[in-house]
mmCIF file of C-alpha atoms in Angstrom:
data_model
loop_
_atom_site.group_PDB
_atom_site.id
_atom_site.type_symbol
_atom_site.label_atom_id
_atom_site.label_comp_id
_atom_site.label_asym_id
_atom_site.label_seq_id
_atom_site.Cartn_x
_atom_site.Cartn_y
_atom_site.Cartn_z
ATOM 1 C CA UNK A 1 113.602 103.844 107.567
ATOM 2 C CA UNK A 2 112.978 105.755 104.708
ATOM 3 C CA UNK A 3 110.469 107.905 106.541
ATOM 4 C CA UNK A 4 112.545 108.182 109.612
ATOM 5 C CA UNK A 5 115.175 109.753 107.872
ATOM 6 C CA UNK A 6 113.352 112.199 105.677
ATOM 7 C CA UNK A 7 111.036 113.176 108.525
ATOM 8 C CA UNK A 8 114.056 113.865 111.176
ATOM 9 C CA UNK A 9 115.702 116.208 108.213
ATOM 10 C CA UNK A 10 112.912 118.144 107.054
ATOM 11 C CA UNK A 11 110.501 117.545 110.246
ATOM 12 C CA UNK A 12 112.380 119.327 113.277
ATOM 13 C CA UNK A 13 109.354 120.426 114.674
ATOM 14 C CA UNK A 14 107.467 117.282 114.695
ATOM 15 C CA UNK A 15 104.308 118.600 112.945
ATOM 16 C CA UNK A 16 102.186 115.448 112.565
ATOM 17 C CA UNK A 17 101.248 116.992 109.630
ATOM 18 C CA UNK A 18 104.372 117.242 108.157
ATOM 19 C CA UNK A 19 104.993 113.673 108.882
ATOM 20 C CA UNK A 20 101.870 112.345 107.289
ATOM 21 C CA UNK A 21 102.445 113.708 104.507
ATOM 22 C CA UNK A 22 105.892 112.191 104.663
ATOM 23 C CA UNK A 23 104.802 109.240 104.994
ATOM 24 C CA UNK A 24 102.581 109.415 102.376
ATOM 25 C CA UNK A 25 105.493 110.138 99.920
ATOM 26 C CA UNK A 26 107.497 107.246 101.274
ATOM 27 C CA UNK A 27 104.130 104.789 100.298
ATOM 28 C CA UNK A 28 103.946 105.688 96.989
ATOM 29 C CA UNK A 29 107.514 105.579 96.190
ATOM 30 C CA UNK A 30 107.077 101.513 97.621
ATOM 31 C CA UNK A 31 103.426 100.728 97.309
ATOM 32 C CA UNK A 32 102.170 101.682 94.245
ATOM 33 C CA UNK A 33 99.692 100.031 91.668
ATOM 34 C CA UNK A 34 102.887 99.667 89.416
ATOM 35 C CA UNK A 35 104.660 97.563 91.648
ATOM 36 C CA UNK A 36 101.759 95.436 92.462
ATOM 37 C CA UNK A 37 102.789 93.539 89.162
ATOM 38 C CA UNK A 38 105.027 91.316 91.315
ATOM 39 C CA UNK A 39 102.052 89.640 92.612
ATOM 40 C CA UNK A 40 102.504 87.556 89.015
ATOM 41 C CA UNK A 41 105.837 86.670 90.175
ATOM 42 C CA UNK A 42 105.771 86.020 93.601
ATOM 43 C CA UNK A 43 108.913 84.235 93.762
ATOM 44 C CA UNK A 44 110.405 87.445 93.204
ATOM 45 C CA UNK A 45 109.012 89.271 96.173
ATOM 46 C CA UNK A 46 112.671 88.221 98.443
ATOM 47 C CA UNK A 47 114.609 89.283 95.644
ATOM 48 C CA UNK A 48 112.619 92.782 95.538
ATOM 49 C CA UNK A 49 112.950 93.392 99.053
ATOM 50 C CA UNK A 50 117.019 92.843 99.556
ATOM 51 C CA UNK A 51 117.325 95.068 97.316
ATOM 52 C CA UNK A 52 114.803 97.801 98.601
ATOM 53 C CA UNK A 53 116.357 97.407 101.862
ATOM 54 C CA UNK A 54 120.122 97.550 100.686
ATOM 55 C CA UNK A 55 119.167 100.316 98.367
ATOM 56 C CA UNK A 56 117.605 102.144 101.427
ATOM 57 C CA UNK A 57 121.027 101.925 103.969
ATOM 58 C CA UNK A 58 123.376 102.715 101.046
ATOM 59 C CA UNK A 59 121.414 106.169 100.492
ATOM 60 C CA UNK A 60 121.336 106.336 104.255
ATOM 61 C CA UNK A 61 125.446 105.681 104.480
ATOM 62 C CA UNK A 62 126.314 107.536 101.250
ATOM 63 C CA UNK A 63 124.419 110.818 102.563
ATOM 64 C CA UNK A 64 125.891 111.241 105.195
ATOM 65 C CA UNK A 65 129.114 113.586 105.948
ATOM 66 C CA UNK A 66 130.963 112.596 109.215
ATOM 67 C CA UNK A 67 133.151 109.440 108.505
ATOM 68 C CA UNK A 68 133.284 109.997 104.696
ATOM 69 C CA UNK A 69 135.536 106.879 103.840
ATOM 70 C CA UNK A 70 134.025 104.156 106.084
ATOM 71 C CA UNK A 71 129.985 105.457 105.155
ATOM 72 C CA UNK A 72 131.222 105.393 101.248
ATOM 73 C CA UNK A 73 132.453 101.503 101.860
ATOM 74 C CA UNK A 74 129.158 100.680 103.826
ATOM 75 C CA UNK A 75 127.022 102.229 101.303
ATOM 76 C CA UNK A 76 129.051 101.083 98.294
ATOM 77 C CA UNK A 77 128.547 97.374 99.251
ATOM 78 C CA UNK A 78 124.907 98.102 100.052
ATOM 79 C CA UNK A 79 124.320 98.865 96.768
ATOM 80 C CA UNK A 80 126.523 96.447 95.427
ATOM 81 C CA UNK A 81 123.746 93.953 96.959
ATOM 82 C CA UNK A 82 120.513 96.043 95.289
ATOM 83 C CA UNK A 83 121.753 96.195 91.637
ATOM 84 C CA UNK A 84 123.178 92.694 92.114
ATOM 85 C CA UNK A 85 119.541 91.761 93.303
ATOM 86 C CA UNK A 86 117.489 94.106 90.441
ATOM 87 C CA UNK A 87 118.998 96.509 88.768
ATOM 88 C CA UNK A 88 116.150 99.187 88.971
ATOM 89 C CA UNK A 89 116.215 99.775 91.718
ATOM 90 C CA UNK A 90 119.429 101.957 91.802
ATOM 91 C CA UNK A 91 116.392 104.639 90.383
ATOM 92 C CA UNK A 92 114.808 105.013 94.102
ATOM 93 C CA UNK A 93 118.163 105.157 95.124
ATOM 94 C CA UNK A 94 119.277 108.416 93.009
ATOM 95 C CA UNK A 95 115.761 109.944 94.371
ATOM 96 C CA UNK A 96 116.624 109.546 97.701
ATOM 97 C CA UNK A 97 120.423 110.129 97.884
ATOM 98 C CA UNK A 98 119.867 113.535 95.685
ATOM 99 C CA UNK A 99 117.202 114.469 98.307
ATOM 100 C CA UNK A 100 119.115 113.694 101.057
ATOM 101 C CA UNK A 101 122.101 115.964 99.973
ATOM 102 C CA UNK A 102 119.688 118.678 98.879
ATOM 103 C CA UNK A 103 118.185 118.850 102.420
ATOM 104 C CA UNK A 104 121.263 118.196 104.344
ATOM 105 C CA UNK A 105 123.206 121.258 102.596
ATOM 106 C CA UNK A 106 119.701 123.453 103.109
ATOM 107 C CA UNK A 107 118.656 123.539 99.778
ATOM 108 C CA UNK A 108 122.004 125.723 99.145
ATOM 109 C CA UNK A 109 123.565 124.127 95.757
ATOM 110 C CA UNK A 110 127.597 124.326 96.487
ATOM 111 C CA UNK A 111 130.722 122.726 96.121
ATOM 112 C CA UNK A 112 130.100 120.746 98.586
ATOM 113 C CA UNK A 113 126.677 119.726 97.649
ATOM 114 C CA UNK A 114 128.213 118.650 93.710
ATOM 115 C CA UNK A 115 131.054 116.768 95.350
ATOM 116 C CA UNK A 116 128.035 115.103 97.606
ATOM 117 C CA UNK A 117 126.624 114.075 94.763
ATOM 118 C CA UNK A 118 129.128 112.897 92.656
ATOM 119 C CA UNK A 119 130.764 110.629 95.323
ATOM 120 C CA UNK A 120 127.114 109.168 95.445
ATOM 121 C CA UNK A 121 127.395 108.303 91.633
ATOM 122 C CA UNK A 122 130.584 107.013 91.818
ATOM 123 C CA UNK A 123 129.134 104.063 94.524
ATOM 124 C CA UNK A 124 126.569 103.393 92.059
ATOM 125 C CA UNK A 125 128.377 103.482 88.464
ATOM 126 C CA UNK A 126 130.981 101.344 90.397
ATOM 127 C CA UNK A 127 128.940 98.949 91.819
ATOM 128 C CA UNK A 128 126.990 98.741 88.281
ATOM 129 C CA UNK A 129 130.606 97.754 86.697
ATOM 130 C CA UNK A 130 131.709 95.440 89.559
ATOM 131 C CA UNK A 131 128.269 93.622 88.822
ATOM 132 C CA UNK A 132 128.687 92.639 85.214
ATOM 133 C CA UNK A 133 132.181 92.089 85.601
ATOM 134 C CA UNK A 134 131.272 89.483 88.320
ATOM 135 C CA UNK A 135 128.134 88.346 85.936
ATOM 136 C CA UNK A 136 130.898 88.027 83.111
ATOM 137 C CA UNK A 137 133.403 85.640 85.586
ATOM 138 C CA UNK A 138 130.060 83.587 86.097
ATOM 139 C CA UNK A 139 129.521 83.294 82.531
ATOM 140 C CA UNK A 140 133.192 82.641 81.509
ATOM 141 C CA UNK A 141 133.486 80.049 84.193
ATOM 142 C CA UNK A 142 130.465 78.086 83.208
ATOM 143 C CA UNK A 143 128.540 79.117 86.055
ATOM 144 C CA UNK A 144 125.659 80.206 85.078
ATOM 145 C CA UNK A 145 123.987 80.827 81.678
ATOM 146 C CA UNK A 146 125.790 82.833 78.599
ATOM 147 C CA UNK A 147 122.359 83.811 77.497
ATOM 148 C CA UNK A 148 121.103 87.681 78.415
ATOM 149 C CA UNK A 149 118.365 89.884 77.716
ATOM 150 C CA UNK A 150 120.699 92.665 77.311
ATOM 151 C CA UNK A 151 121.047 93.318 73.294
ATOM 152 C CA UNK A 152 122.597 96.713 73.263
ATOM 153 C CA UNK A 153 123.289 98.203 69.872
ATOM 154 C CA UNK A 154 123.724 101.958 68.423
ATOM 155 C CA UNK A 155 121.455 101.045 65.552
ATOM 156 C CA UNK A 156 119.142 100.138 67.754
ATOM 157 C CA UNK A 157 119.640 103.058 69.616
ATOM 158 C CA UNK A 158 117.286 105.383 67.967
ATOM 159 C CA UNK A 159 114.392 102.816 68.081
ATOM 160 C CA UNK A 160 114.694 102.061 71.737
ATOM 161 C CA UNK A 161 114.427 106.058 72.320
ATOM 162 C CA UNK A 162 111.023 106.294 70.129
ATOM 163 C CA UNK A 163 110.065 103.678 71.980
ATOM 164 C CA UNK A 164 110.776 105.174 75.416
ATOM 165 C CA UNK A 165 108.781 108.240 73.784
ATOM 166 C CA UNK A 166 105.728 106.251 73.424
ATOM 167 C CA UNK A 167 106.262 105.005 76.537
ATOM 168 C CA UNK A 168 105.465 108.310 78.172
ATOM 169 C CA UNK A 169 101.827 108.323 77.124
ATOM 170 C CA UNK A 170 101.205 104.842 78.289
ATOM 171 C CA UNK A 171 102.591 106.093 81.753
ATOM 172 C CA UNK A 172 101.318 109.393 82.371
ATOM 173 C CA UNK A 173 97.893 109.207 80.571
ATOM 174 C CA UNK A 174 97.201 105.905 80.513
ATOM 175 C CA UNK A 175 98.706 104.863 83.405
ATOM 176 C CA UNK A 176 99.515 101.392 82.077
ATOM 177 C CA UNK A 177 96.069 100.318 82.505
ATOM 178 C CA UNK A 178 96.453 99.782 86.134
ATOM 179 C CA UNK A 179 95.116 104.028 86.715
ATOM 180 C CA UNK A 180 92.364 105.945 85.436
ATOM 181 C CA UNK A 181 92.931 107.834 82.590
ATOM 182 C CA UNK A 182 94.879 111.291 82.894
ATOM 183 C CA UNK A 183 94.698 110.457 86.745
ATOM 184 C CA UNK A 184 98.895 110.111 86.622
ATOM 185 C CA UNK A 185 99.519 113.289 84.748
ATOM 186 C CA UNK A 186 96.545 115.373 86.523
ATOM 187 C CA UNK A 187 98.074 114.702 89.945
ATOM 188 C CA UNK A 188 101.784 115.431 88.339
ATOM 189 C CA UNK A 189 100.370 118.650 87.481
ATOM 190 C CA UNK A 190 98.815 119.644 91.114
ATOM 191 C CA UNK A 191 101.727 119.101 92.957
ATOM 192 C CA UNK A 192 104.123 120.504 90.467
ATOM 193 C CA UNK A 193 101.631 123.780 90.607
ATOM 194 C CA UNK A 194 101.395 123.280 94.466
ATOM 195 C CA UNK A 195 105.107 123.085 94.717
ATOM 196 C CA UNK A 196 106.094 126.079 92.880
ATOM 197 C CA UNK A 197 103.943 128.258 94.655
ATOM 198 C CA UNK A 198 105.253 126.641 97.852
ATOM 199 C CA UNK A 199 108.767 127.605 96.523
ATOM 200 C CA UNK A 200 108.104 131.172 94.888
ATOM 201 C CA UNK A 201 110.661 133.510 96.091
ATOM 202 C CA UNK A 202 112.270 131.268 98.577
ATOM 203 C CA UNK A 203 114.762 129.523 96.544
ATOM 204 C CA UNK A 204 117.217 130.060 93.625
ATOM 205 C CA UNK A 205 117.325 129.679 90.144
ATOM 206 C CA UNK A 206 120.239 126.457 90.792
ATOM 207 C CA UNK A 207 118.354 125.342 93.375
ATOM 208 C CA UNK A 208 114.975 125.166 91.170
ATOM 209 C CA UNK A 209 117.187 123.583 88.562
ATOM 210 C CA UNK A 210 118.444 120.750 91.277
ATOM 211 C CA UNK A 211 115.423 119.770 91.761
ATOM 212 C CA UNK A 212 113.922 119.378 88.279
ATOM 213 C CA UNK A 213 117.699 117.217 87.848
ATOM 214 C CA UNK A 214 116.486 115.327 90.690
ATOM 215 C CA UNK A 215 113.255 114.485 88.947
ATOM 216 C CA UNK A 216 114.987 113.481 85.617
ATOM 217 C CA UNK A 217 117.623 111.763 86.762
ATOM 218 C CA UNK A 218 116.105 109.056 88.795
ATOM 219 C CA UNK A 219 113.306 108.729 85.485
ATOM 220 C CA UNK A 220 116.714 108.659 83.561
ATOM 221 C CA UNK A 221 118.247 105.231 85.169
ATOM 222 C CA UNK A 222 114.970 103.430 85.364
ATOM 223 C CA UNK A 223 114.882 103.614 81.595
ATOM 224 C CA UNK A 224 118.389 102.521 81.348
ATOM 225 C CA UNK A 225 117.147 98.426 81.156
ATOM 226 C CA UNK A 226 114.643 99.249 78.655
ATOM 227 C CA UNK A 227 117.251 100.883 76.389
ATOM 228 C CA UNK A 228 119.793 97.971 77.242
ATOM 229 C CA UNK A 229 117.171 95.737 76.241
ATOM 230 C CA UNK A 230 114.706 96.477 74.248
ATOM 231 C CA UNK A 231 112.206 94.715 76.824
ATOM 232 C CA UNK A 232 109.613 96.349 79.328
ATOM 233 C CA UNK A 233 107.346 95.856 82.084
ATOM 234 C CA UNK A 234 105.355 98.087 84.386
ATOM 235 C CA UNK A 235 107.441 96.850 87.274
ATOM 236 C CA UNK A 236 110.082 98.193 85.802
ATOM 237 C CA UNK A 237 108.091 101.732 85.616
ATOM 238 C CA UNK A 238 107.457 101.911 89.275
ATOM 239 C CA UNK A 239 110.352 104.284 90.210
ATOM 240 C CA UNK A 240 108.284 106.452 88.204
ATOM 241 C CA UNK A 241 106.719 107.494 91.717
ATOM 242 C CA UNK A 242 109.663 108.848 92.609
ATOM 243 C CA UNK A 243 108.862 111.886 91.008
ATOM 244 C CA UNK A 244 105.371 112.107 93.035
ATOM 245 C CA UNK A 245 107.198 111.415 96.107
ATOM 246 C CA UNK A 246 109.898 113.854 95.365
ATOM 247 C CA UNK A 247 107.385 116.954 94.939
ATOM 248 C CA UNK A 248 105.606 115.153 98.037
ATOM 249 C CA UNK A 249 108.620 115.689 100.056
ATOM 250 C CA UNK A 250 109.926 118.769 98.642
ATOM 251 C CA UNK A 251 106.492 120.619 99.628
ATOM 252 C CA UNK A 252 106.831 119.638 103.145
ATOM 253 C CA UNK A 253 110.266 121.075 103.029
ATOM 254 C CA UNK A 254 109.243 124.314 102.074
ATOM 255 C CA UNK A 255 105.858 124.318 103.515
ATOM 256 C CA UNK A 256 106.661 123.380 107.167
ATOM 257 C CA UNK A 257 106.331 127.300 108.346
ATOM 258 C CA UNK A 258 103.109 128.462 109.616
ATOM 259 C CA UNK A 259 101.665 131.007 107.882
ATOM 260 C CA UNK A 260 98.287 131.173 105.259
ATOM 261 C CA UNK A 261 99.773 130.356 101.954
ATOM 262 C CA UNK A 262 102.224 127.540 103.722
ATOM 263 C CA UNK A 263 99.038 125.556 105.498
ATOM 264 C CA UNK A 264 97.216 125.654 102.274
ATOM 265 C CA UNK A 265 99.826 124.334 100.256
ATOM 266 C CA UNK A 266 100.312 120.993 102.683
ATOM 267 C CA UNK A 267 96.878 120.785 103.124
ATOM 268 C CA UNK A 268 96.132 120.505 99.417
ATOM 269 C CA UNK A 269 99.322 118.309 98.873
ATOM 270 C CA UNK A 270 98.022 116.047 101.610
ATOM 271 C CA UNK A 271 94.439 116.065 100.042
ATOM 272 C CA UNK A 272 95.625 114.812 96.389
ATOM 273 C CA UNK A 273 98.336 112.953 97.154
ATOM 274 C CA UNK A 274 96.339 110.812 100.188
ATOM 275 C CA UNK A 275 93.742 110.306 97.058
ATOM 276 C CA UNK A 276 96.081 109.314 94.825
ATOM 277 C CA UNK A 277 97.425 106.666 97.186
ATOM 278 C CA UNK A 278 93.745 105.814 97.719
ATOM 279 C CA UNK A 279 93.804 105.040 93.884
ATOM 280 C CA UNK A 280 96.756 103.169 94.069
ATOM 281 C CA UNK A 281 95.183 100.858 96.839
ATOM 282 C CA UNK A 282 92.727 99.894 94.904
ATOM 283 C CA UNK A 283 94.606 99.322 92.129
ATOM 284 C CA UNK A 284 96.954 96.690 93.904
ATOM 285 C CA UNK A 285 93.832 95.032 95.296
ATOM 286 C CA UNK A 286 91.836 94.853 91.440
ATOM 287 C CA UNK A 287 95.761 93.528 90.573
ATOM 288 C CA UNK A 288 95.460 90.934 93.575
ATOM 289 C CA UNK A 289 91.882 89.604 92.585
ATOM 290 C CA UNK A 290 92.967 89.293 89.033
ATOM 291 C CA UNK A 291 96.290 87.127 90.748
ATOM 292 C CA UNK A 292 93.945 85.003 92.189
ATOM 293 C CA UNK A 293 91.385 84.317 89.281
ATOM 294 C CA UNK A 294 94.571 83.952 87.260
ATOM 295 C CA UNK A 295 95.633 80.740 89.089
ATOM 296 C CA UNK A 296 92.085 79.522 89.627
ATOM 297 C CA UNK A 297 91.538 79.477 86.219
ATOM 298 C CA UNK A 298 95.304 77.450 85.615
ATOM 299 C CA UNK A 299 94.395 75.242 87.629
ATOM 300 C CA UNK A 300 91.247 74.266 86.100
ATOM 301 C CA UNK A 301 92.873 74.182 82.951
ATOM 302 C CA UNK A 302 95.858 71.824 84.257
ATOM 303 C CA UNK A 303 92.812 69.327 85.583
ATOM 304 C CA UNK A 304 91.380 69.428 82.540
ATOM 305 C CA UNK A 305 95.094 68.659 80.400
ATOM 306 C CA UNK A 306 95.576 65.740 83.105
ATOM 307 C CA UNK A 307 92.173 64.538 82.634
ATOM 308 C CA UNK A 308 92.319 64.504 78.676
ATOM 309 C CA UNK A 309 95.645 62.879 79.330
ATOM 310 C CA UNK A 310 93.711 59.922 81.351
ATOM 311 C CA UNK A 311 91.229 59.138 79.313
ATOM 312 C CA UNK A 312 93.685 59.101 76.096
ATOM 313 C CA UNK A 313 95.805 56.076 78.332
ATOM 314 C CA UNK A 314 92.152 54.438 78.947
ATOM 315 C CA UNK A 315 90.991 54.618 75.723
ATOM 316 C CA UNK A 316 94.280 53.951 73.524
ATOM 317 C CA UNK A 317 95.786 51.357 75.137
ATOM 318 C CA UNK A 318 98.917 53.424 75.152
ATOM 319 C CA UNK A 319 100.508 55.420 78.049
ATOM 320 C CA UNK A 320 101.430 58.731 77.649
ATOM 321 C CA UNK A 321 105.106 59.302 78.805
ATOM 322 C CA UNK A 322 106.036 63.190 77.435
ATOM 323 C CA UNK A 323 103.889 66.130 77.560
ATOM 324 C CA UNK A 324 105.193 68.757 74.742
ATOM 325 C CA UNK A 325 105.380 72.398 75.047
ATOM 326 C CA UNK A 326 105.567 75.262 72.475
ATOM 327 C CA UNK A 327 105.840 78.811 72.360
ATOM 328 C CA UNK A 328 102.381 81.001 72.482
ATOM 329 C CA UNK A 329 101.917 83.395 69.738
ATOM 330 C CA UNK A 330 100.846 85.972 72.275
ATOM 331 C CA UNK A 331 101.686 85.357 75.465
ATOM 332 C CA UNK A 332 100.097 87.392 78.632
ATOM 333 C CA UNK A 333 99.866 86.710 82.155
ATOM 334 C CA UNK A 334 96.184 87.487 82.421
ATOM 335 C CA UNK A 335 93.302 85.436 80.932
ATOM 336 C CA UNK A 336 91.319 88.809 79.585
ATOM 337 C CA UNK A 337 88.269 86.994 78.519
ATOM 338 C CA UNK A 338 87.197 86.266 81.768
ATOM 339 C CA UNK A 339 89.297 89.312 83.585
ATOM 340 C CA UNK A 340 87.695 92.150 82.084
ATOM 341 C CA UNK A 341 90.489 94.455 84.304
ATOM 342 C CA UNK A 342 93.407 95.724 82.207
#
């Protein structure tokens, strides 16, 4: 869907190019070595994909012009569904709603194009509120859980924003562990360099500044859980791609007119980014073998628990009715003595 809908704005010629390169764009922003982490919690996978989906059609509905007031309910309870479902995800949707406006308004920043945008925002800060409030009724009405991870405080404030600081390092030159070193930044940099020669001349200072809003502010919400809670994970990071599939898309947007300087620009955009997603393959398949070892090695180390457990009823003469449980001092998901992968 996603790539249907980018392709048919941007893509009127139906260069297969053009739409490769698209669709390159659309993988990263969903299949990247970041999201891969929810192989550790499979369980999660159905909640992840209502709310990709819902996410997806309320960008879809909210973009759109004709029908303002019935698109704006459809799109509203869309994403009423994907930040009910996970939160973070309402960062994909400000990258592709603030695309779709840009494009459908011809890269022209307006009146129109701000009141676009804001009436986007709206669906999502109200559909944020609407959540907690109903999270709140739950709570009050015994429902659920009163516990939360959310432990927002101004003192904190400042420590959660050092902390999102550091975080940048980890992201873009370590790439979590799950890239090569400096591979996240070094690509950043191509395509940034490959887009702004793509765009010299041919757009406006607002228009330059739209897009380097649109590449902040969909970085900006996905940080919003780590500042409400103090807690990360590199699943939570993988909107970061947004920004990769943003300069993706915006090349083929200006690039899709022959000429010398256009063909080299997609053709080098389509080289490192079709790399990059190469990396990003293997990443989620190192992340998959490391899934599997994972539970191997629980297993064997239930057996062995059980078997301890039998021999301690056969050799005791007592039976042993409770198994206790405490906290680890440092928990992980991955046994790295035997996984040397990061």
């Amino acid at each position: 869907v996603i790539t249907k809908e980018v392709n048919r704005r941007i893509n009127k010629d139906h260069d297969i190019r053009i739409l490769f390169l698209v669709q390159i764009g659309s993988l990263l922003l969903l299949s990247n070595v970041f999201i891969s982490e929810w192989l550790w919690f499979s369980l999660g996978y159905l909640q992840w994909m209502i709310s990709v989906i819902t996410m997806t059609y309320g960008a879809v509905a909210l973009a759109k012009k004709d029908h303002f007031g019935k698109n704006w309910l459809i799109g509203f309870l869309c994403l009423l569904i994907a930040a009910g479902s996970y939160q973070t995800i309402l960062s994909y949707y400000v990258f592709l709603v603030m695309f779709f406006i840009f494009v459908d308004e011809k890269g022209a920043v307006s009146k129109e194009s701000a009141a676009a945008v804001l009436r986007a925002a709206a669906a999502a800060v109200l559909s944020i509120v609407v959540n907690m409030l109903f999270t709140y009724a739950l709570k009050a009405a015994g429902i659920i859980s009163m516990e939360t991870r959310m432990d927002f405080g101004w003192e904190r404030l400042g420590e959660r924003l050092r902390l999102t600081a550091d975080l940048q390092k980890e992201i873009w030159v370590k790439g979590m562990g799950l890239l090569p070193e400096y591979s996240a930044i070094f690509v950043l940099c191509i395509l940034s360099g490959i887009l702004i020669v793509t765009i010299y001349h041919k757009i406006g200072f607002l228009s330059f500044v739209y897009i380097l809003v649109v590449l902040v502010s969909g970085q900006s919400v996905m940080y919003m859980p780590e500042l409400m809670s103090g807690e990360w994970s590199v699943r939570m990071f993988a909107p970061v791609f947004g920004v990769y599939t943003i300069l993706i898309w915006m090349i083929c947007y200006y690039a899709k007119y022959n000429g010398r300087a256009s063909s080299f620009c997609r053709c080098a955009a389509l080289i490192v980014s079709a790399l990059f997603f190469l990396i990003n393959i293997i990443g989620i398949q190192s992340n998959a073998l490391d899934a599997v070892r994972t539970n191997v090695l629980d297993k064997y180390c239930i057996r062995q628990i059980g078997d301890y457990i039998s021999w301690y009823d056969q050799n005791s003469n007592m039976t042993v009715q409770f198994v206790g449980f405490c906290y680890d001092a440092a928990p992980t998901y991955k046994y790295h003595k035997y996984i040397d992968n990061e």
